[in-house]
Short mmCIF file of C-alpha atoms and ligand atoms in Angstrom, two decimals:
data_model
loop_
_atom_site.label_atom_id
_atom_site.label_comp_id
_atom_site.label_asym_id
_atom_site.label_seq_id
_atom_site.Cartn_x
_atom_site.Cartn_y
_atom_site.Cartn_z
CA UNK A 1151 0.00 0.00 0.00
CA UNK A 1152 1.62 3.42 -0.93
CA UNK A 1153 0.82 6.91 0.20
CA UNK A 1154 -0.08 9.03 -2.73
CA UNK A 1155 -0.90 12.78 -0.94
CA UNK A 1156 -1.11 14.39 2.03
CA UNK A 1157 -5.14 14.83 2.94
CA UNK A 1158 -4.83 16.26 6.21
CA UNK A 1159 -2.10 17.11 9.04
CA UNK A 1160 -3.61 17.63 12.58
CA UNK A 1161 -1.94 18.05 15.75
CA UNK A 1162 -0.51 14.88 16.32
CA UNK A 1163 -1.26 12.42 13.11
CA UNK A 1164 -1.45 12.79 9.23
CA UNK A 1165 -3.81 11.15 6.65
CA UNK A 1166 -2.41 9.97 3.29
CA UNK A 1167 -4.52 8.71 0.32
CA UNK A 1168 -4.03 5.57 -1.58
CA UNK A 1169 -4.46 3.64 -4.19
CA UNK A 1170 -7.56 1.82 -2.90
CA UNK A 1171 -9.96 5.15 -2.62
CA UNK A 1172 -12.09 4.41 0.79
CA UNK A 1173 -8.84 3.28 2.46
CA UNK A 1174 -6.36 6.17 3.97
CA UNK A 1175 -2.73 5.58 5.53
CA UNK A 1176 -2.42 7.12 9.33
CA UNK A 1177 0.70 8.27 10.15
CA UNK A 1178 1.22 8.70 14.08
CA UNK A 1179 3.81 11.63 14.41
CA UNK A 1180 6.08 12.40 17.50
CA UNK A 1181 4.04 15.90 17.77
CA UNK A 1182 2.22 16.43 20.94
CA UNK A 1183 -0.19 19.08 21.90
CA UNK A 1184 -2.44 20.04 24.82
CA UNK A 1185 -4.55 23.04 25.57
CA UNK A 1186 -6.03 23.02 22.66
CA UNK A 1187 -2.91 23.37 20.44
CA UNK A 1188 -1.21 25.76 23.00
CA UNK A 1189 1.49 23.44 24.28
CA UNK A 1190 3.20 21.83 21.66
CA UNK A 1191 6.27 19.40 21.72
CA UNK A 1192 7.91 16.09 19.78
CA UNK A 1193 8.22 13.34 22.19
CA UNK A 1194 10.60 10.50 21.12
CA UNK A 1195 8.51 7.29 19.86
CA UNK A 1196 5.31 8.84 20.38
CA UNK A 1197 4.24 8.15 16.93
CA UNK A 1198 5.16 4.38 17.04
CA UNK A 1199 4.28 3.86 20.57
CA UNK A 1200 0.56 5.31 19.83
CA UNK A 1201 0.08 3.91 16.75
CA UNK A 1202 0.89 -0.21 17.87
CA UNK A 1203 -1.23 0.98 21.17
CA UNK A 1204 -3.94 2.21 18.79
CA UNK A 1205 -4.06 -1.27 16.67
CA UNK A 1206 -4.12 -3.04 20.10
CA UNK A 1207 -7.13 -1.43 21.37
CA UNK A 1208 -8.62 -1.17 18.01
CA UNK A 1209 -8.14 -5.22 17.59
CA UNK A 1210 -9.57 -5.87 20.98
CA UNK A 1211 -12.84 -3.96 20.31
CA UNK A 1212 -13.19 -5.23 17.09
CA UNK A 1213 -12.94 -9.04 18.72
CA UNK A 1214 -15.80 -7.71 21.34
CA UNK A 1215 -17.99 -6.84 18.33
CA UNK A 1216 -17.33 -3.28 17.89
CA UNK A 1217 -17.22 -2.32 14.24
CA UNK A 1218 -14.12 0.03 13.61
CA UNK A 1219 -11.67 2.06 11.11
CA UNK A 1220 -8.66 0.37 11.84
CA UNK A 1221 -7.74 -2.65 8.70
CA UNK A 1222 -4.58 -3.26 9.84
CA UNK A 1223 -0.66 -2.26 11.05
CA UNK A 1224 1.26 -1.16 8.05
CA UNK A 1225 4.56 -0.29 10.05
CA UNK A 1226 5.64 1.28 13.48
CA UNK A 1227 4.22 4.31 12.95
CA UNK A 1228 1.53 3.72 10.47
CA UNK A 1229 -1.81 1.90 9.90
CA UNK A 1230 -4.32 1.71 7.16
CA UNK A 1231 -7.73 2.52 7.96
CA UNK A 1232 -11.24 3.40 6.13
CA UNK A 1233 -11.83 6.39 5.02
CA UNK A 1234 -14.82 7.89 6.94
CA UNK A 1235 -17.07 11.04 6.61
CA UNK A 1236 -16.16 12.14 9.95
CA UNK A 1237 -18.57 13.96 12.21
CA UNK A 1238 -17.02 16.79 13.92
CA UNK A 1239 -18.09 15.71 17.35
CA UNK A 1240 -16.01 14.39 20.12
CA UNK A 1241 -17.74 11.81 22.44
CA UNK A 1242 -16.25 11.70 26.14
CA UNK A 1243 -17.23 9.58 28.89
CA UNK A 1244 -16.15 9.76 32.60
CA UNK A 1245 -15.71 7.11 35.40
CA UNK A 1246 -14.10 10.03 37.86
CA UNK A 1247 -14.36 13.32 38.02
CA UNK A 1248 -11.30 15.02 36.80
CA UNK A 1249 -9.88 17.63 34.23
CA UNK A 1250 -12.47 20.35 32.81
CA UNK A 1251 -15.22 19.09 34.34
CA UNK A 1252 -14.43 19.67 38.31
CA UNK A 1253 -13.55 23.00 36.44
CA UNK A 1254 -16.51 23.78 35.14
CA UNK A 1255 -19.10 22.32 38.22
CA UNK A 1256 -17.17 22.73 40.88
CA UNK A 1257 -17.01 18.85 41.56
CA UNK A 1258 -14.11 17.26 43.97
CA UNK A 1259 -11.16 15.67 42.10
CA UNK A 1260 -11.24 12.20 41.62
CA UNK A 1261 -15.25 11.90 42.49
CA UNK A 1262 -16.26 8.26 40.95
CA UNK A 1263 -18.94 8.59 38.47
CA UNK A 1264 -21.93 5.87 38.57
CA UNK A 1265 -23.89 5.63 36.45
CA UNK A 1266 -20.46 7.10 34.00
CA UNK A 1267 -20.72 10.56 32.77
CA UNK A 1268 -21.69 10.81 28.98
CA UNK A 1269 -20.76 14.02 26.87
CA UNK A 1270 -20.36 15.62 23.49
CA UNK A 1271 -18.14 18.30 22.81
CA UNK A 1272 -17.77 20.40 19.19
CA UNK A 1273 -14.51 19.52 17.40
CA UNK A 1274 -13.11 23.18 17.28
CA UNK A 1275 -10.05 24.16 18.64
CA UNK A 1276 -11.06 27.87 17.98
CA UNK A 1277 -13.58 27.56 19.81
CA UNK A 1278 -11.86 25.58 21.96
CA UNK A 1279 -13.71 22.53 21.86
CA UNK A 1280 -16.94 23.62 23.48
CA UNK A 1281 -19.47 21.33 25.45
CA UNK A 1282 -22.69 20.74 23.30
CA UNK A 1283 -25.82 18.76 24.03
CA UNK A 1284 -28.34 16.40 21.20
CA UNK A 1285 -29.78 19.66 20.95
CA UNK A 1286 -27.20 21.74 19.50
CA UNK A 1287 -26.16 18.64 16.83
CA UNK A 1288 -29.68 18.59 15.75
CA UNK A 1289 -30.22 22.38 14.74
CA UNK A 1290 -26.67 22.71 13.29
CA UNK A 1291 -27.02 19.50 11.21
CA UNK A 1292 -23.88 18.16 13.30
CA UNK A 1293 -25.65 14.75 13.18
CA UNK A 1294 -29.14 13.45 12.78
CA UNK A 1295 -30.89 12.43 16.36
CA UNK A 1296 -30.39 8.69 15.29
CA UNK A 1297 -26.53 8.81 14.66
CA UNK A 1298 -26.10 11.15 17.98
CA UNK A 1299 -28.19 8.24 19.60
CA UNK A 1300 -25.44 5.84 17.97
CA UNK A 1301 -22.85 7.91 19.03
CA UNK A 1302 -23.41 7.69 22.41
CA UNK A 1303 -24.70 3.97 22.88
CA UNK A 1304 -21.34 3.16 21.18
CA UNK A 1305 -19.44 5.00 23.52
CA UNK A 1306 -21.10 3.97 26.49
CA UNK A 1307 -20.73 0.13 25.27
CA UNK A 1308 -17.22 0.70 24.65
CA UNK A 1309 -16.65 2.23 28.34
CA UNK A 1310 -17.82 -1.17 29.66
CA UNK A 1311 -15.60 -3.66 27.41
CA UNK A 1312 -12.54 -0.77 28.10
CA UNK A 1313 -13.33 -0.33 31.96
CA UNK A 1314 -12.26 -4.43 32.25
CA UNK A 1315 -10.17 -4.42 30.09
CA UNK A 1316 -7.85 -2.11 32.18
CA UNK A 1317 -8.95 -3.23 35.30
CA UNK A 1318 -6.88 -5.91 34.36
CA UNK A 1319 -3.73 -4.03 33.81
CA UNK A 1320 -4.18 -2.44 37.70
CA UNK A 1321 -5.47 0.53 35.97
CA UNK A 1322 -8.50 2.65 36.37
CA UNK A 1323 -9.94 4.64 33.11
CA UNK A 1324 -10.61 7.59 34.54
CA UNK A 1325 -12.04 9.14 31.48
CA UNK A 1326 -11.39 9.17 27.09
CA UNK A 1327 -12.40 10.79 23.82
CA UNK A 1328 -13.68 9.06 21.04
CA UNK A 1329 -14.80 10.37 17.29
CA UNK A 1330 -16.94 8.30 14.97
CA UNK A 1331 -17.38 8.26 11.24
CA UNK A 1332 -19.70 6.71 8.51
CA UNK A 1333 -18.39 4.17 6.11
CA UNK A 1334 -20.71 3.07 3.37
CA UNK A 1335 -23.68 4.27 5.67
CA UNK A 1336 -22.19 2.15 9.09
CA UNK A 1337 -21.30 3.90 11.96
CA UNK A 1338 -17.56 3.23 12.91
CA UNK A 1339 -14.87 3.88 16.10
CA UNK A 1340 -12.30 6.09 13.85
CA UNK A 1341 -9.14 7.85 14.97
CA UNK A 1342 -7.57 6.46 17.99
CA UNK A 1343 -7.77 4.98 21.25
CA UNK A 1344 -4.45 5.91 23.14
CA UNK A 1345 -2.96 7.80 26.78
CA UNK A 1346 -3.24 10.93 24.09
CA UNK A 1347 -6.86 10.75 24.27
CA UNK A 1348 -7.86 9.09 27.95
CA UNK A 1349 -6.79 9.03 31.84
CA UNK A 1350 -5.31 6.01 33.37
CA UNK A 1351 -4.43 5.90 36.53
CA UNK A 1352 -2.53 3.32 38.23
CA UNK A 1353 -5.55 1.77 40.68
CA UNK A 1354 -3.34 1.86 43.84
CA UNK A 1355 -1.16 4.72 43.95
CA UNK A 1356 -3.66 7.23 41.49
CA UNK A 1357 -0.25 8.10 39.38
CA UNK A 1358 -1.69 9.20 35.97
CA UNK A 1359 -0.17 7.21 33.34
CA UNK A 1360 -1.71 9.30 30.45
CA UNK A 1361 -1.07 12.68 28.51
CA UNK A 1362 -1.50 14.37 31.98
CA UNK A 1363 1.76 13.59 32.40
CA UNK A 1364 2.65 16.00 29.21
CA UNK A 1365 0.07 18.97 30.60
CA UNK A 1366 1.28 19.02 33.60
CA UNK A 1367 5.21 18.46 33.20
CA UNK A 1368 5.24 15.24 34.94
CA UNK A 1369 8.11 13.75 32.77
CA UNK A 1370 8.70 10.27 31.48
CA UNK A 1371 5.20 10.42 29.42
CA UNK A 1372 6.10 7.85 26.12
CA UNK A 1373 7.97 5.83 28.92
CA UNK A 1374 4.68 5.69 30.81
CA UNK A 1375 2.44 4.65 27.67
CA UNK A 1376 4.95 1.92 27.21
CA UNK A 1377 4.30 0.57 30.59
CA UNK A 1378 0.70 0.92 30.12
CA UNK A 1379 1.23 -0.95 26.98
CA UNK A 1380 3.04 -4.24 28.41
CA UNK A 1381 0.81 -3.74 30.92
CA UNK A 1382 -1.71 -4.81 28.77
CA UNK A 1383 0.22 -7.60 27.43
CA UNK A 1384 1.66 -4.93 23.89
CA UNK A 1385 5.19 -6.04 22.65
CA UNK A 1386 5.56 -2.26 20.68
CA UNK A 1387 8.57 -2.33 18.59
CA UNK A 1388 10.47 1.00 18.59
CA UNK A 1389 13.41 0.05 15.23
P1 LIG B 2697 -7.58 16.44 17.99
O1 LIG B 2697 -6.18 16.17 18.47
O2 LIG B 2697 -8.31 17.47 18.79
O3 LIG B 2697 -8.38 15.17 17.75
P2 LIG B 2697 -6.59 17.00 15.31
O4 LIG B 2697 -7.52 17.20 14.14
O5 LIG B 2697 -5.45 17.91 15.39
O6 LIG B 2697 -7.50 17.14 16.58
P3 LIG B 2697 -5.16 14.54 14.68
O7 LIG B 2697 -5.31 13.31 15.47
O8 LIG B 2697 -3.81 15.11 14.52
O9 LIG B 2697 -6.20 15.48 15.36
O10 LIG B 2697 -5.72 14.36 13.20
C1 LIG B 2697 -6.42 13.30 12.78
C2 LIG B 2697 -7.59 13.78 11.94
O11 LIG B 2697 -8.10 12.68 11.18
C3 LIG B 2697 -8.75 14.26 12.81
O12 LIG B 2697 -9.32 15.41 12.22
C4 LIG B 2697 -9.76 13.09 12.76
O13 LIG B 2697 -11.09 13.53 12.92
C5 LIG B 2697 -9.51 12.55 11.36
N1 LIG B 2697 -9.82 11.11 11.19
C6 LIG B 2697 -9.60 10.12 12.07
N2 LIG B 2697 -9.95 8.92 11.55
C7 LIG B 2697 -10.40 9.16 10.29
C8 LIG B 2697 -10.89 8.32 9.24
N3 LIG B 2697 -10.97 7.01 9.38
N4 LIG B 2697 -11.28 8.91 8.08
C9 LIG B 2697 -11.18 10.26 7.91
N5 LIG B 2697 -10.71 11.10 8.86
C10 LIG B 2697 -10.31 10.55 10.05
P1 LIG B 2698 -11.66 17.05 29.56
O1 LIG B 2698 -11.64 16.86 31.04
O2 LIG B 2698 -12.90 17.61 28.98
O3 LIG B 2698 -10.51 17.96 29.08
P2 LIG B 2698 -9.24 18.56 29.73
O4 LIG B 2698 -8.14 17.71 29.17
O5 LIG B 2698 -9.29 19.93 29.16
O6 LIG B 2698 -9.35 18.51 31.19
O7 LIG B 2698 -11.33 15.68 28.82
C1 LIG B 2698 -11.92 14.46 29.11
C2 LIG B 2698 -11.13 13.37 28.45
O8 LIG B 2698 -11.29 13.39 27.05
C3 LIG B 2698 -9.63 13.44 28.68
O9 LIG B 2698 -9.13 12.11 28.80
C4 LIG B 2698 -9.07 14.08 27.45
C5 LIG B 2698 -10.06 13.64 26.38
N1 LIG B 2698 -10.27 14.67 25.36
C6 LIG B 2698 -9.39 14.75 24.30
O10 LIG B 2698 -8.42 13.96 24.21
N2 LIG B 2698 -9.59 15.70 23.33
C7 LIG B 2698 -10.63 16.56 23.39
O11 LIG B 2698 -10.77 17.42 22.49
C8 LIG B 2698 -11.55 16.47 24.50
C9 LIG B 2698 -12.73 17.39 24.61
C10 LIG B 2698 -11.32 15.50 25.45
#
């Protein structure tokens, strides 16, 4: 499979056509960002570290029924996915209490969440990603009700596989980001499951194992992804 151009660059990955025309290449770069595109850095590995992590998760939800992008690893750093009409929506759920949202309520840090928080944000770092509701998605034409509805279920089944699934590692999801795209009329997971886009923390000491570690200058972050990943059983290859 060969990259033929350039269809996007965002902050951390890039999108390459090829010569099948639904399927794209995804390159994971080194580039790291937080606050919205305010903090910026290359970390070492990042880009091969997230993408094997990606094609981990990816595989695991696929073999738990959950229909996806990702087709398969094409090296380190990239993988080969659909190409999706994206909806510019981000979906977040929330076990604890953390981040923006003890922020924006008020809540105590750490506060667990049952039954889990649901959310959608708009996908604008202009705007700076702002919290929406069905509401909003409907009169803007974001989504129709239905795929909102889809949106959501999704994300809320996918909490419940991920939740155990980490649980296992000694790890708590805390809380993650997911976008979602339609592929010959099917709803599907697209971009990525990784510490970029979630909280871990370590279930008895609370150390967060995630892109926190990047926002708040906590050092070691790809070195903490990679224990996350053999955590989880990941043999990530770094030539
Ligand atoms: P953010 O980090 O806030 O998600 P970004 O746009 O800078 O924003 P990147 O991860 O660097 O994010 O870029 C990846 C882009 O590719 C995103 O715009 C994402 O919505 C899009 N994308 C992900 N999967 C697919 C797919 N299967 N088909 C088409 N576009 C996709
Ligand atoms: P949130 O607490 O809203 O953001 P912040 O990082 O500003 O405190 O984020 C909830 C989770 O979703 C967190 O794991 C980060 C992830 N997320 C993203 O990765 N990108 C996004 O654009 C948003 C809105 C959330």
């Amino acid at each position: 499979m060969e990259k033929i151009s350039q269809i996007t660059t965002g902050k951390a990955k890039s999108l390459y056509t090829t010569n099948e025309p639904d399927q794209l290449i995804m390159e994971f770069r080194d580039d790291t960002s937080a606050f919205d595109g305010k903090k910026m850095e290359a970390l070492d590995n990042k880009g091969k570290v997230n993408n094997q992590f990606n094609a981990f998760v990816m595989e695991f939800l696929a073999s738990k029924g959950i229909e996806t992008h990702f087709i398969k690893l094409l090296s380190n750093h990239e993988s080969l996915v659909y190409k999706l009409e994206m909806f510019p929506i981000e979906c977040v759920v929330r076990n604890r209490a953390t981040g923006s949202l003890c922020k924006r309520l008020g809540i105590e840090d750490g506060l667990i969440l049952d039954p889990p928080l649901f959310e959608f944000f708009l996908k604008d770092d202009e705007l700076g990603d702002p919290l929406i509701n069905d509401h909003h998605i409907e009169s803007f034409g974001w989504a129709t009700q239905e795929d909102a509805d889809a949106m959501r279920d999704l994300t809320l089944e996918i909490n419940d596989i991920l939740v155990d699934f980490f649980k296992e590692a000694n790890l708590i999801l805390v809380d993650y980001k997911l976008e979602f795209g339609k592929f010959q009329g099917k709803m599907l997971l697209a971009d990525e499951f990784t510490p970029d886009g979630c909280r871990l923390w370590d279930k008895d000491t609370l150390t967060k194992m995630d892109k926190d570690r990047f926002r708040q200058d906590l050092g070691n972050v790809i070195e903490t992804y990679g224990e996350v990943g053999e955590r989880l059983g990941m043999k990530i290859k770094l030539d």
